[in-house]
């Protein structure tokens, strides 16, 4: 095959559009690929459609004008990208490379190749649009955004970071900062801590530092979130991250800390005051109760009956005041977290019998029936006996206090199928309304005060009971219906139960 046939074959079979056109317009020669590029079936059809003007195929006529002028100036054009129109009017992008040539008669014409680059142009456009969107997001972000070199120079910064540092533009900030570690951090070693964290974890989260507002040297607090960027071979390139000013939050935290310390100091002072005051009050009360008991017992004969009666009143009032002061002191200890449990094995049956005996006289005076319902072979309980006794006596006393004459108070104990120990105090008294049930454990709240104003107390008993049982990892449950009675269940975890032999 001679060279002419080889070139003709390449010309006909090539996937690249090849053409010859006159400078003034009109296609002289085109290959099949060129015809297909513009939506024609054959080169002859494409050439005929062109006529004497090529401008019909250009979206912008100025693109052809520029191309021709550049050819005249330099003799060739490489990869001129422009938008063209197909036969059906659809648009596409081409890369057009041309050179000037002469035919045998000496007429100057344009020889060129044309490739469809629509996909490339559209992907580049999409990339530019995305880049513009991301740039807009970064420029308008409320947080500072940056890229910094490994040695501490700013490479990229947004407007928010410039404003944090007291500058009007990112460019001014970037030109002003030469060493982040020395110029920005109040403690220069903080930069090394940042670098060490990056080397270890390749990122930092909520990295808080005190820094200078770079331009004004005002001290502020910031929080950084950043990551170490590496190339495909794992080589460290730069840091990129965000910066948020948290000075206001830090000031608030500092004020909160000062206020908390003041509150703790006040709470300690209150606890010390209550402890000292309770001691000061209980000492003379012990003397008053002792002498009142002596007077009551010694002057019990009919001749001095009034003395015995008055001494009894003195003793009863002093005892009430003593228990009131004890409740306040207990609550103060619970509130300050200074209650310490003295734990040991407790015989639950003996404990319940003891509590029943302690309130039996008061229940009898109130005209109430006291019942004791204890399961057989109750296990021992590992707990603070004095505190558990205090809880049961408080609950039983409340039951007696709010149950009318002729009613019943029942003290019971059993082990649930779950293994928990349940000790309960049930009464047939006045009950508690549903809205008041939510408040029964609140300190200084007495839900039945309006209906029974004669009943005394500080409203701390149930609150103390709840806290003491919670210190034993247990809980208290209350169920009640007005005029039908109340049941209070003290539930202690199975982990606190001991074999029966532990108390033998």
Tab-separated table of C-alpha atoms in Angstrom:
chain	number	residue	atom	x	y	z
A	1	UNK	CA	0.000	0.000	0.000
A	2	UNK	CA	1.468	3.377	-0.986
A	3	UNK	CA	1.637	6.346	1.336
A	4	UNK	CA	-1.351	8.029	-0.236
A	5	UNK	CA	-3.589	5.078	0.497
A	6	UNK	CA	-2.233	4.818	4.061
A	7	UNK	CA	-3.038	8.457	4.804
A	8	UNK	CA	-6.449	8.123	3.177
A	9	UNK	CA	-7.230	5.066	5.350
A	10	UNK	CA	-6.159	6.870	8.517
A	11	UNK	CA	-8.207	9.900	7.464
A	12	UNK	CA	-11.317	7.792	6.850
A	13	UNK	CA	-11.052	5.505	9.910
A	14	UNK	CA	-9.905	7.971	12.568
A	15	UNK	CA	-12.198	8.723	15.540
A	16	UNK	CA	-10.874	12.294	15.557
A	17	UNK	CA	-12.566	14.829	13.350
A	18	UNK	CA	-10.197	15.976	10.570
A	19	UNK	CA	-11.074	18.778	8.202
A	20	UNK	CA	-9.894	21.439	5.727
A	21	UNK	CA	-11.681	24.768	5.464
A	22	UNK	CA	-11.090	28.076	3.770
A	23	UNK	CA	-10.208	31.111	5.860
A	24	UNK	CA	-13.246	32.987	4.648
A	25	UNK	CA	-15.465	29.993	5.353
A	26	UNK	CA	-16.672	26.815	3.741
A	27	UNK	CA	-15.480	23.241	4.376
A	28	UNK	CA	-13.321	21.777	1.596
A	29	UNK	CA	-12.710	18.330	3.071
A	30	UNK	CA	-13.904	16.395	6.183
A	31	UNK	CA	-13.654	12.825	7.407
A	32	UNK	CA	-16.579	10.703	8.656
A	33	UNK	CA	-15.713	11.389	12.307
A	34	UNK	CA	-15.991	15.130	11.634
A	35	UNK	CA	-19.394	14.687	10.034
A	36	UNK	CA	-20.660	12.556	12.912
A	37	UNK	CA	-19.398	15.147	15.387
A	38	UNK	CA	-21.888	17.653	14.014
A	39	UNK	CA	-24.750	15.170	13.526
A	40	UNK	CA	-24.382	14.373	9.832
A	41	UNK	CA	-24.279	10.905	8.316
A	42	UNK	CA	-21.670	11.579	5.613
A	43	UNK	CA	-18.870	14.082	5.006
A	44	UNK	CA	-20.561	15.178	1.751
A	45	UNK	CA	-23.753	16.013	3.675
A	46	UNK	CA	-21.740	17.984	6.252
A	47	UNK	CA	-19.790	19.888	3.556
A	48	UNK	CA	-22.967	20.742	1.690
A	49	UNK	CA	-24.660	21.987	4.877
A	50	UNK	CA	-21.717	24.255	5.655
A	51	UNK	CA	-21.869	26.201	2.425
A	52	UNK	CA	-19.549	29.175	2.404
A	53	UNK	CA	-19.843	30.052	6.091
A	54	UNK	CA	-18.657	28.113	9.111
A	55	UNK	CA	-20.191	30.523	11.632
A	56	UNK	CA	-23.469	28.599	11.783
A	57	UNK	CA	-21.716	25.920	13.849
A	58	UNK	CA	-20.306	28.316	16.473
A	59	UNK	CA	-22.361	29.239	19.552
A	60	UNK	CA	-20.312	32.431	19.747
A	61	UNK	CA	-19.136	33.824	16.410
A	62	UNK	CA	-16.311	35.619	18.199
A	63	UNK	CA	-14.653	32.236	18.834
A	64	UNK	CA	-14.082	31.735	15.058
A	65	UNK	CA	-12.938	35.329	14.638
A	66	UNK	CA	-10.352	34.903	17.377
A	67	UNK	CA	-9.217	31.562	15.975
A	68	UNK	CA	-8.662	32.965	12.489
A	69	UNK	CA	-6.787	36.005	13.797
A	70	UNK	CA	-4.546	33.830	15.961
A	71	UNK	CA	-3.808	31.600	12.975
A	72	UNK	CA	-2.838	34.584	10.872
A	73	UNK	CA	-0.614	35.846	13.653
A	74	UNK	CA	1.184	32.666	14.705
A	75	UNK	CA	0.459	30.142	11.969
A	76	UNK	CA	-1.117	27.558	14.251
A	77	UNK	CA	-3.539	27.173	17.214
A	78	UNK	CA	-3.387	24.371	19.791
A	79	UNK	CA	-6.411	23.021	21.658
A	80	UNK	CA	-8.737	25.996	21.287
A	81	UNK	CA	-11.761	25.009	23.411
A	82	UNK	CA	-15.038	26.476	22.217
A	83	UNK	CA	-18.734	25.657	22.205
A	84	UNK	CA	-20.323	24.408	18.949
A	85	UNK	CA	-23.790	23.509	17.645
A	86	UNK	CA	-24.869	20.247	16.051
A	87	UNK	CA	-27.322	19.786	13.243
A	88	UNK	CA	-30.215	19.386	15.726
A	89	UNK	CA	-29.223	22.527	17.648
A	90	UNK	CA	-27.738	20.713	20.660
A	91	UNK	CA	-24.546	22.204	22.026
A	92	UNK	CA	-21.230	20.547	22.730
A	93	UNK	CA	-17.637	21.521	23.446
A	94	UNK	CA	-14.660	20.794	21.212
A	95	UNK	CA	-10.898	21.130	21.330
A	96	UNK	CA	-9.833	22.565	17.963
A	97	UNK	CA	-6.191	22.451	16.838
A	98	UNK	CA	-5.291	23.996	13.459
A	99	UNK	CA	-2.503	25.106	11.193
A	100	UNK	CA	-2.355	27.145	7.978
A	101	UNK	CA	-1.562	25.335	4.736
A	102	UNK	CA	-1.640	25.860	0.951
A	103	UNK	CA	-3.120	23.698	-1.755
A	104	UNK	CA	-1.222	22.990	-5.064
A	105	UNK	CA	-2.744	26.126	-6.570
A	106	UNK	CA	-1.296	28.206	-3.711
A	107	UNK	CA	-4.607	29.015	-2.023
A	108	UNK	CA	-4.321	29.356	1.768
A	109	UNK	CA	-6.617	27.093	3.822
A	110	UNK	CA	-6.997	25.838	7.394
A	111	UNK	CA	-6.117	22.245	8.253
A	112	UNK	CA	-7.430	21.047	11.606
A	113	UNK	CA	-8.467	18.311	13.993
A	114	UNK	CA	-11.416	18.498	16.333
A	115	UNK	CA	-12.210	16.395	19.409
A	116	UNK	CA	-15.398	16.353	21.526
A	117	UNK	CA	-14.397	17.469	25.045
A	118	UNK	CA	-17.890	18.090	26.422
A	119	UNK	CA	-17.455	15.647	29.327
A	120	UNK	CA	-14.132	17.229	30.262
A	121	UNK	CA	-15.482	20.783	30.089
A	122	UNK	CA	-18.583	19.911	32.107
A	123	UNK	CA	-16.569	18.099	34.777
A	124	UNK	CA	-14.209	21.074	35.009
A	125	UNK	CA	-17.180	23.401	35.261
A	126	UNK	CA	-18.724	21.216	37.964
A	127	UNK	CA	-15.400	21.219	39.797
A	128	UNK	CA	-15.164	25.014	39.590
A	129	UNK	CA	-18.762	25.383	40.764
A	130	UNK	CA	-18.139	23.048	43.678
A	131	UNK	CA	-14.940	24.867	44.512
A	132	UNK	CA	-16.809	28.164	44.441
A	133	UNK	CA	-19.535	26.769	46.695
A	134	UNK	CA	-17.020	25.389	49.162
A	135	UNK	CA	-15.104	28.646	49.088
A	136	UNK	CA	-18.346	30.513	49.767
A	137	UNK	CA	-19.149	28.187	52.654
A	138	UNK	CA	-15.669	28.618	54.119
A	139	UNK	CA	-15.632	32.384	53.601
A	140	UNK	CA	-19.036	32.755	55.247
A	141	UNK	CA	-18.565	30.184	58.014
A	142	UNK	CA	-19.027	31.472	61.557
A	143	UNK	CA	-16.029	29.430	62.706
A	144	UNK	CA	-12.490	30.206	61.698
A	145	UNK	CA	-11.124	27.847	59.045
A	146	UNK	CA	-7.437	27.425	58.293
A	147	UNK	CA	-4.677	25.429	56.658
A	148	UNK	CA	-1.297	25.763	58.323
A	149	UNK	CA	2.125	24.385	57.508
A	150	UNK	CA	3.860	21.902	59.768
A	151	UNK	CA	6.314	24.595	60.876
A	152	UNK	CA	3.582	27.001	61.999
A	153	UNK	CA	2.780	29.309	59.074
A	154	UNK	CA	-0.730	30.126	57.925
A	155	UNK	CA	-1.393	29.044	54.348
A	156	UNK	CA	-5.165	29.539	54.094
A	157	UNK	CA	-7.562	31.413	56.384
A	158	UNK	CA	-11.160	32.559	56.112
A	159	UNK	CA	-12.808	35.806	57.121
A	160	UNK	CA	-14.020	34.479	60.496
A	161	UNK	CA	-10.477	33.514	61.533
A	162	UNK	CA	-9.247	36.985	60.492
A	163	UNK	CA	-11.962	38.599	62.638
A	164	UNK	CA	-11.111	36.385	65.628
A	165	UNK	CA	-7.550	37.670	65.361
A	166	UNK	CA	-8.540	41.329	64.914
A	167	UNK	CA	-7.856	41.659	61.173
A	168	UNK	CA	-10.132	42.923	58.411
A	169	UNK	CA	-9.176	40.332	55.795
A	170	UNK	CA	-7.693	36.823	55.613
A	171	UNK	CA	-4.841	38.168	53.462
A	172	UNK	CA	-3.793	40.609	56.191
A	173	UNK	CA	-3.844	37.817	58.776
A	174	UNK	CA	-1.785	35.433	56.634
A	175	UNK	CA	0.864	38.082	55.953
A	176	UNK	CA	1.073	39.027	59.653
A	177	UNK	CA	1.523	35.532	61.138
A	178	UNK	CA	4.938	33.952	60.683
A	179	UNK	CA	5.057	31.503	63.631
A	180	UNK	CA	1.813	30.323	65.188
A	181	UNK	CA	3.488	28.743	68.219
A	182	UNK	CA	5.407	31.864	69.263
A	183	UNK	CA	2.891	34.515	68.222
A	184	UNK	CA	-0.527	33.017	68.973
A	185	UNK	CA	-0.495	30.775	72.045
A	186	UNK	CA	-0.214	32.422	75.467
A	187	UNK	CA	1.848	29.384	76.470
A	188	UNK	CA	4.142	28.709	73.466
A	189	UNK	CA	4.539	25.073	74.550
A	190	UNK	CA	0.838	24.613	73.789
A	191	UNK	CA	1.761	24.474	70.097
A	192	UNK	CA	4.063	21.530	70.795
A	193	UNK	CA	1.215	19.807	72.636
A	194	UNK	CA	-0.903	20.345	69.500
A	195	UNK	CA	1.854	18.905	67.287
A	196	UNK	CA	2.368	15.907	69.605
A	197	UNK	CA	-1.370	15.152	69.601
A	198	UNK	CA	-1.407	15.348	65.803
A	199	UNK	CA	1.577	12.998	65.518
A	200	UNK	CA	-0.098	10.547	67.897
A	201	UNK	CA	-3.753	10.675	66.798
A	202	UNK	CA	-3.595	12.559	63.452
A	203	UNK	CA	-6.382	14.795	64.786
A	204	UNK	CA	-7.433	16.941	67.742
A	205	UNK	CA	-10.962	17.387	69.059
A	206	UNK	CA	-12.101	20.258	71.251
A	207	UNK	CA	-8.502	21.391	71.791
A	208	UNK	CA	-8.903	24.400	74.103
A	209	UNK	CA	-6.154	26.993	74.464
A	210	UNK	CA	-5.645	30.519	75.690
A	211	UNK	CA	-4.305	32.587	72.788
A	212	UNK	CA	-3.688	36.194	71.796
A	213	UNK	CA	-5.982	38.045	69.463
A	214	UNK	CA	-3.052	38.424	67.091
A	215	UNK	CA	-3.400	42.069	66.098
A	216	UNK	CA	-4.466	43.556	69.463
A	217	UNK	CA	-2.689	41.052	71.776
A	218	UNK	CA	-5.881	40.691	73.809
A	219	UNK	CA	-5.998	37.314	75.573
A	220	UNK	CA	-8.897	35.081	74.507
A	221	UNK	CA	-9.858	31.399	74.609
A	222	UNK	CA	-10.377	29.245	71.502
A	223	UNK	CA	-11.347	25.683	70.720
A	224	UNK	CA	-9.754	23.876	67.777
A	225	UNK	CA	-10.788	20.816	65.797
A	226	UNK	CA	-8.160	19.834	63.257
A	227	UNK	CA	-6.556	16.963	61.367
A	228	UNK	CA	-3.204	16.108	59.862
A	229	UNK	CA	-3.299	15.829	56.042
A	230	UNK	CA	-0.957	13.306	54.418
A	231	UNK	CA	-0.213	12.286	50.828
A	232	UNK	CA	-0.826	8.832	49.395
A	233	UNK	CA	2.571	7.678	50.708
A	234	UNK	CA	1.810	8.749	54.273
A	235	UNK	CA	4.007	11.845	54.201
A	236	UNK	CA	2.775	14.667	56.458
A	237	UNK	CA	1.753	17.707	54.394
A	238	UNK	CA	-0.139	20.260	56.512
A	239	UNK	CA	-2.812	20.808	59.177
A	240	UNK	CA	-6.350	21.870	58.418
A	241	UNK	CA	-9.018	22.711	60.941
A	242	UNK	CA	-11.509	25.079	62.510
A	243	UNK	CA	-11.229	27.588	65.337
A	244	UNK	CA	-14.070	28.815	67.537
A	245	UNK	CA	-13.747	31.565	70.126
A	246	UNK	CA	-15.041	30.361	73.512
A	247	UNK	CA	-13.973	33.295	75.713
A	248	UNK	CA	-17.538	33.987	76.842
A	249	UNK	CA	-18.083	30.347	77.748
A	250	UNK	CA	-14.792	30.216	79.655
A	251	UNK	CA	-15.700	33.349	81.604
A	252	UNK	CA	-19.082	31.813	82.441
A	253	UNK	CA	-17.402	28.580	83.575
A	254	UNK	CA	-15.018	30.604	85.737
A	255	UNK	CA	-17.917	32.508	87.308
A	256	UNK	CA	-19.776	29.232	87.794
A	257	UNK	CA	-16.762	27.722	89.530
A	258	UNK	CA	-16.456	30.720	91.839
A	259	UNK	CA	-20.183	30.543	92.594
A	260	UNK	CA	-19.979	26.784	93.231
A	261	UNK	CA	-17.057	27.224	95.604
A	262	UNK	CA	-18.952	29.966	97.395
A	263	UNK	CA	-22.014	27.725	97.616
A	264	UNK	CA	-19.909	24.844	98.915
A	265	UNK	CA	-18.336	27.111	101.502
A	266	UNK	CA	-21.779	28.358	102.479
A	267	UNK	CA	-23.057	24.789	102.679
A	268	UNK	CA	-20.134	23.789	104.895
A	269	UNK	CA	-20.761	26.779	107.104
A	270	UNK	CA	-24.456	25.866	107.306
A	271	UNK	CA	-23.649	22.270	108.179
A	272	UNK	CA	-21.154	23.335	110.826
A	273	UNK	CA	-23.650	25.819	112.221
A	274	UNK	CA	-26.422	23.207	112.387
A	275	UNK	CA	-24.118	20.656	113.961
A	276	UNK	CA	-22.879	23.114	116.575
A	277	UNK	CA	-26.344	24.496	117.181
A	278	UNK	CA	-27.847	21.035	117.487
A	279	UNK	CA	-25.220	20.139	120.043
A	280	UNK	CA	-25.821	23.366	121.955
A	281	UNK	CA	-29.573	22.765	121.992
A	282	UNK	CA	-29.552	19.045	122.694
A	283	UNK	CA	-27.256	19.327	125.717
A	284	UNK	CA	-29.678	21.430	127.806
A	285	UNK	CA	-32.638	19.460	126.415
A	286	UNK	CA	-31.136	16.250	127.779
A	287	UNK	CA	-30.987	17.906	131.197
A	288	UNK	CA	-34.574	19.183	130.912
A	289	UNK	CA	-35.859	15.720	129.902
A	290	UNK	CA	-33.912	14.043	132.693
A	291	UNK	CA	-35.197	16.357	135.420
A	292	UNK	CA	-38.753	16.294	134.013
A	293	UNK	CA	-38.737	12.490	134.131
A	294	UNK	CA	-37.506	12.560	137.736
A	295	UNK	CA	-40.253	15.023	138.716
A	296	UNK	CA	-42.930	12.988	136.941
A	297	UNK	CA	-41.877	9.693	138.540
A	298	UNK	CA	-41.156	11.078	142.035
A	299	UNK	CA	-44.335	13.134	142.434
A	300	UNK	CA	-46.748	10.524	141.138
A	301	UNK	CA	-48.855	10.302	144.309
A	302	UNK	CA	-52.390	11.785	144.199
A	303	UNK	CA	-51.418	14.690	146.444
A	304	UNK	CA	-48.909	15.973	143.911
A	305	UNK	CA	-50.706	14.787	140.781
A	306	UNK	CA	-50.537	18.143	139.044
A	307	UNK	CA	-46.760	18.289	139.430
A	308	UNK	CA	-46.476	14.872	137.792
A	309	UNK	CA	-48.845	15.940	134.993
A	310	UNK	CA	-46.936	19.153	134.277
A	311	UNK	CA	-43.612	17.314	134.396
A	312	UNK	CA	-45.038	14.848	131.846
A	313	UNK	CA	-45.957	17.732	129.524
A	314	UNK	CA	-42.463	19.181	129.901
A	315	UNK	CA	-40.918	15.798	129.084
A	316	UNK	CA	-43.149	15.258	126.033
A	317	UNK	CA	-42.410	18.733	124.617
A	318	UNK	CA	-38.691	18.370	125.229
A	319	UNK	CA	-38.654	14.963	123.536
A	320	UNK	CA	-40.484	16.380	120.521
A	321	UNK	CA	-38.018	19.265	120.277
A	322	UNK	CA	-35.122	16.811	120.632
A	323	UNK	CA	-36.350	14.674	117.718
A	324	UNK	CA	-37.024	17.773	115.621
A	325	UNK	CA	-33.447	18.950	116.123
A	326	UNK	CA	-32.170	15.438	115.322
A	327	UNK	CA	-34.117	15.433	112.043
A	328	UNK	CA	-32.636	18.780	111.018
A	329	UNK	CA	-29.138	17.535	111.840
A	330	UNK	CA	-29.688	14.284	109.898
A	331	UNK	CA	-30.954	16.184	106.872
A	332	UNK	CA	-27.968	18.536	107.059
A	333	UNK	CA	-25.572	15.580	107.034
A	334	UNK	CA	-27.376	13.959	104.103
A	335	UNK	CA	-27.471	17.232	102.173
A	336	UNK	CA	-23.733	17.764	102.641
A	337	UNK	CA	-22.878	14.129	101.863
A	338	UNK	CA	-21.261	13.452	105.243
A	339	UNK	CA	-23.446	10.537	106.373
A	340	UNK	CA	-21.337	7.452	107.013
A	341	UNK	CA	-22.993	4.059	107.307
A	342	UNK	CA	-21.868	1.617	109.991
A	343	UNK	CA	-22.830	-1.650	108.357
A	344	UNK	CA	-23.201	-5.075	109.890
A	345	UNK	CA	-25.533	-8.105	109.906
A	346	UNK	CA	-29.070	-7.350	111.122
A	347	UNK	CA	-31.681	-9.845	112.290
A	348	UNK	CA	-34.653	-8.511	110.292
A	349	UNK	CA	-37.256	-10.328	112.414
A	350	UNK	CA	-35.813	-8.938	115.649
A	351	UNK	CA	-35.570	-5.475	114.105
A	352	UNK	CA	-39.257	-5.447	113.094
A	353	UNK	CA	-40.333	-6.738	116.510
A	354	UNK	CA	-38.289	-4.012	118.184
A	355	UNK	CA	-39.871	-1.271	116.033
A	356	UNK	CA	-43.358	-2.648	116.722
A	357	UNK	CA	-42.638	-2.595	120.462
A	358	UNK	CA	-41.349	0.994	120.236
A	359	UNK	CA	-44.612	2.312	118.717
A	360	UNK	CA	-47.056	-0.046	120.452
A	361	UNK	CA	-47.780	2.302	123.359
A	362	UNK	CA	-48.410	5.251	121.043
A	363	UNK	CA	-50.663	3.122	118.787
A	364	UNK	CA	-52.607	1.956	121.842
A	365	UNK	CA	-53.117	5.537	123.045
A	366	UNK	CA	-54.407	6.443	119.559
A	367	UNK	CA	-56.887	3.572	119.633
A	368	UNK	CA	-55.210	1.677	116.789
A	369	UNK	CA	-54.635	-2.006	116.169
A	370	UNK	CA	-50.989	-2.832	115.477
A	371	UNK	CA	-50.303	-5.933	113.351
A	372	UNK	CA	-46.992	-7.630	112.613
A	373	UNK	CA	-46.763	-9.857	109.509
A	374	UNK	CA	-43.297	-11.358	109.078
A	375	UNK	CA	-42.303	-14.166	106.727
A	376	UNK	CA	-40.609	-17.193	108.273
A	377	UNK	CA	-36.854	-17.646	108.114
A	378	UNK	CA	-36.069	-14.103	106.973
A	379	UNK	CA	-32.402	-13.737	105.981
A	380	UNK	CA	-30.071	-11.349	107.723
A	381	UNK	CA	-29.530	-7.892	106.233
A	382	UNK	CA	-26.131	-6.258	105.835
A	383	UNK	CA	-26.882	-2.609	106.667
A	384	UNK	CA	-26.586	0.181	109.231
A	385	UNK	CA	-28.948	-1.034	111.970
A	386	UNK	CA	-29.437	2.391	113.548
A	387	UNK	CA	-30.388	3.959	110.202
A	388	UNK	CA	-32.743	1.150	109.133
A	389	UNK	CA	-34.412	1.314	112.566
A	390	UNK	CA	-34.729	5.080	112.163
A	391	UNK	CA	-36.467	4.611	108.790
A	392	UNK	CA	-38.964	1.994	110.017
A	393	UNK	CA	-39.788	3.971	113.169
A	394	UNK	CA	-40.337	7.135	111.128
A	395	UNK	CA	-42.683	5.343	108.713
A	396	UNK	CA	-44.570	3.603	111.537
A	397	UNK	CA	-44.894	6.844	113.503
A	398	UNK	CA	-46.327	8.588	110.426
A	399	UNK	CA	-48.809	5.735	109.989
A	400	UNK	CA	-49.979	6.089	113.594
A	401	UNK	CA	-50.068	9.874	113.307
A	402	UNK	CA	-52.394	9.918	110.281
A	403	UNK	CA	-54.685	6.986	111.089
A	404	UNK	CA	-57.945	7.770	112.964
A	405	UNK	CA	-58.939	5.812	116.071
A	406	UNK	CA	-60.200	2.326	115.301
A	407	UNK	CA	-57.836	1.917	112.339
A	408	UNK	CA	-55.006	-0.542	111.726
A	409	UNK	CA	-51.249	-0.190	111.206
A	410	UNK	CA	-49.441	-3.215	109.755
A	411	UNK	CA	-45.682	-3.751	109.765
A	412	UNK	CA	-44.540	-6.566	107.440
A	413	UNK	CA	-41.374	-8.043	105.940
A	414	UNK	CA	-40.788	-10.628	103.199
A	415	UNK	CA	-38.399	-11.569	100.388
A	416	UNK	CA	-39.687	-10.992	96.830
A	417	UNK	CA	-39.248	-13.582	94.050
A	418	UNK	CA	-36.572	-11.239	92.654
A	419	UNK	CA	-34.579	-11.770	95.857
A	420	UNK	CA	-35.052	-8.244	97.230
A	421	UNK	CA	-36.063	-7.687	100.846
A	422	UNK	CA	-39.282	-5.686	101.259
A	423	UNK	CA	-40.276	-4.142	104.577
A	424	UNK	CA	-43.561	-2.273	104.469
A	425	UNK	CA	-45.735	-0.143	106.708
A	426	UNK	CA	-49.422	-0.029	105.779
A	427	UNK	CA	-52.231	1.898	107.454
A	428	UNK	CA	-55.950	2.423	107.015
A	429	UNK	CA	-55.645	6.160	107.576
A	430	UNK	CA	-56.572	9.328	105.719
A	431	UNK	CA	-54.348	8.573	102.700
A	432	UNK	CA	-52.661	10.974	100.318
A	433	UNK	CA	-54.069	12.570	97.175
A	434	UNK	CA	-52.531	11.741	93.805
A	435	UNK	CA	-51.142	15.260	93.286
A	436	UNK	CA	-49.529	15.214	96.747
A	437	UNK	CA	-47.913	11.789	96.185
A	438	UNK	CA	-45.399	13.446	93.855
A	439	UNK	CA	-44.201	15.712	96.683
A	440	UNK	CA	-44.077	13.383	99.694
A	441	UNK	CA	-40.287	13.019	99.545
A	442	UNK	CA	-39.555	16.732	99.143
A	443	UNK	CA	-37.855	18.236	102.214
A	444	UNK	CA	-39.942	20.553	104.431
A	445	UNK	CA	-43.163	19.453	102.678
A	446	UNK	CA	-46.089	18.219	104.785
A	447	UNK	CA	-48.812	17.085	102.426
A	448	UNK	CA	-51.451	16.496	105.123
A	449	UNK	CA	-50.869	19.719	107.031
A	450	UNK	CA	-54.066	21.380	105.747
A	451	UNK	CA	-56.334	18.534	106.896
A	452	UNK	CA	-54.396	17.770	110.090
A	453	UNK	CA	-52.864	21.062	111.262
A	454	UNK	CA	-52.432	19.668	114.789
A	455	UNK	CA	-49.762	17.216	113.648
A	456	UNK	CA	-46.263	18.456	114.360
A	457	UNK	CA	-42.957	18.041	112.536
A	458	UNK	CA	-40.530	19.731	110.148
A	459	UNK	CA	-41.517	17.759	107.048
A	460	UNK	CA	-38.097	16.125	106.802
A	461	UNK	CA	-38.865	12.549	107.875
A	462	UNK	CA	-39.735	10.982	104.500
A	463	UNK	CA	-36.961	12.875	102.730
A	464	UNK	CA	-34.454	11.537	105.258
A	465	UNK	CA	-35.861	8.006	104.917
A	466	UNK	CA	-35.573	8.096	101.122
A	467	UNK	CA	-31.969	9.276	101.236
A	468	UNK	CA	-30.919	6.751	103.910
A	469	UNK	CA	-32.410	3.859	101.918
A	470	UNK	CA	-30.761	5.095	98.717
A	471	UNK	CA	-27.434	5.098	100.584
A	472	UNK	CA	-28.098	1.364	100.984
A	473	UNK	CA	-28.724	1.087	97.181
A	474	UNK	CA	-32.430	0.609	97.851
A	475	UNK	CA	-35.592	2.541	97.159
A	476	UNK	CA	-38.893	3.542	98.770
A	477	UNK	CA	-42.270	3.259	97.068
A	478	UNK	CA	-45.479	4.905	98.264
A	479	UNK	CA	-49.013	3.987	97.195
A	480	UNK	CA	-52.077	5.659	98.645
A	481	UNK	CA	-55.748	6.490	98.166
A	482	UNK	CA	-57.547	9.279	100.048
A	483	UNK	CA	-59.580	7.870	102.987
A	484	UNK	CA	-58.358	4.334	102.197
A	485	UNK	CA	-54.882	4.371	103.655
A	486	UNK	CA	-51.227	4.412	102.651
A	487	UNK	CA	-48.610	1.713	102.084
A	488	UNK	CA	-44.891	2.526	102.128
A	489	UNK	CA	-42.529	-0.189	100.852
A	490	UNK	CA	-38.817	-0.159	101.700
A	491	UNK	CA	-36.994	-2.289	99.093
A	492	UNK	CA	-33.397	-3.341	99.730
A	493	UNK	CA	-31.349	-5.219	97.097
A	494	UNK	CA	-30.732	-8.970	97.258
A	495	UNK	CA	-26.987	-8.278	97.310
A	496	UNK	CA	-27.396	-7.011	100.895
A	497	UNK	CA	-28.997	-10.200	102.197
A	498	UNK	CA	-26.935	-12.723	104.175
A	499	UNK	CA	-27.518	-16.370	105.006
A	500	UNK	CA	-29.615	-16.890	108.105
A	501	UNK	CA	-26.678	-18.400	109.964
A	502	UNK	CA	-24.890	-15.007	109.793
A	503	UNK	CA	-26.897	-13.843	112.827
A	504	UNK	CA	-26.771	-17.089	114.772
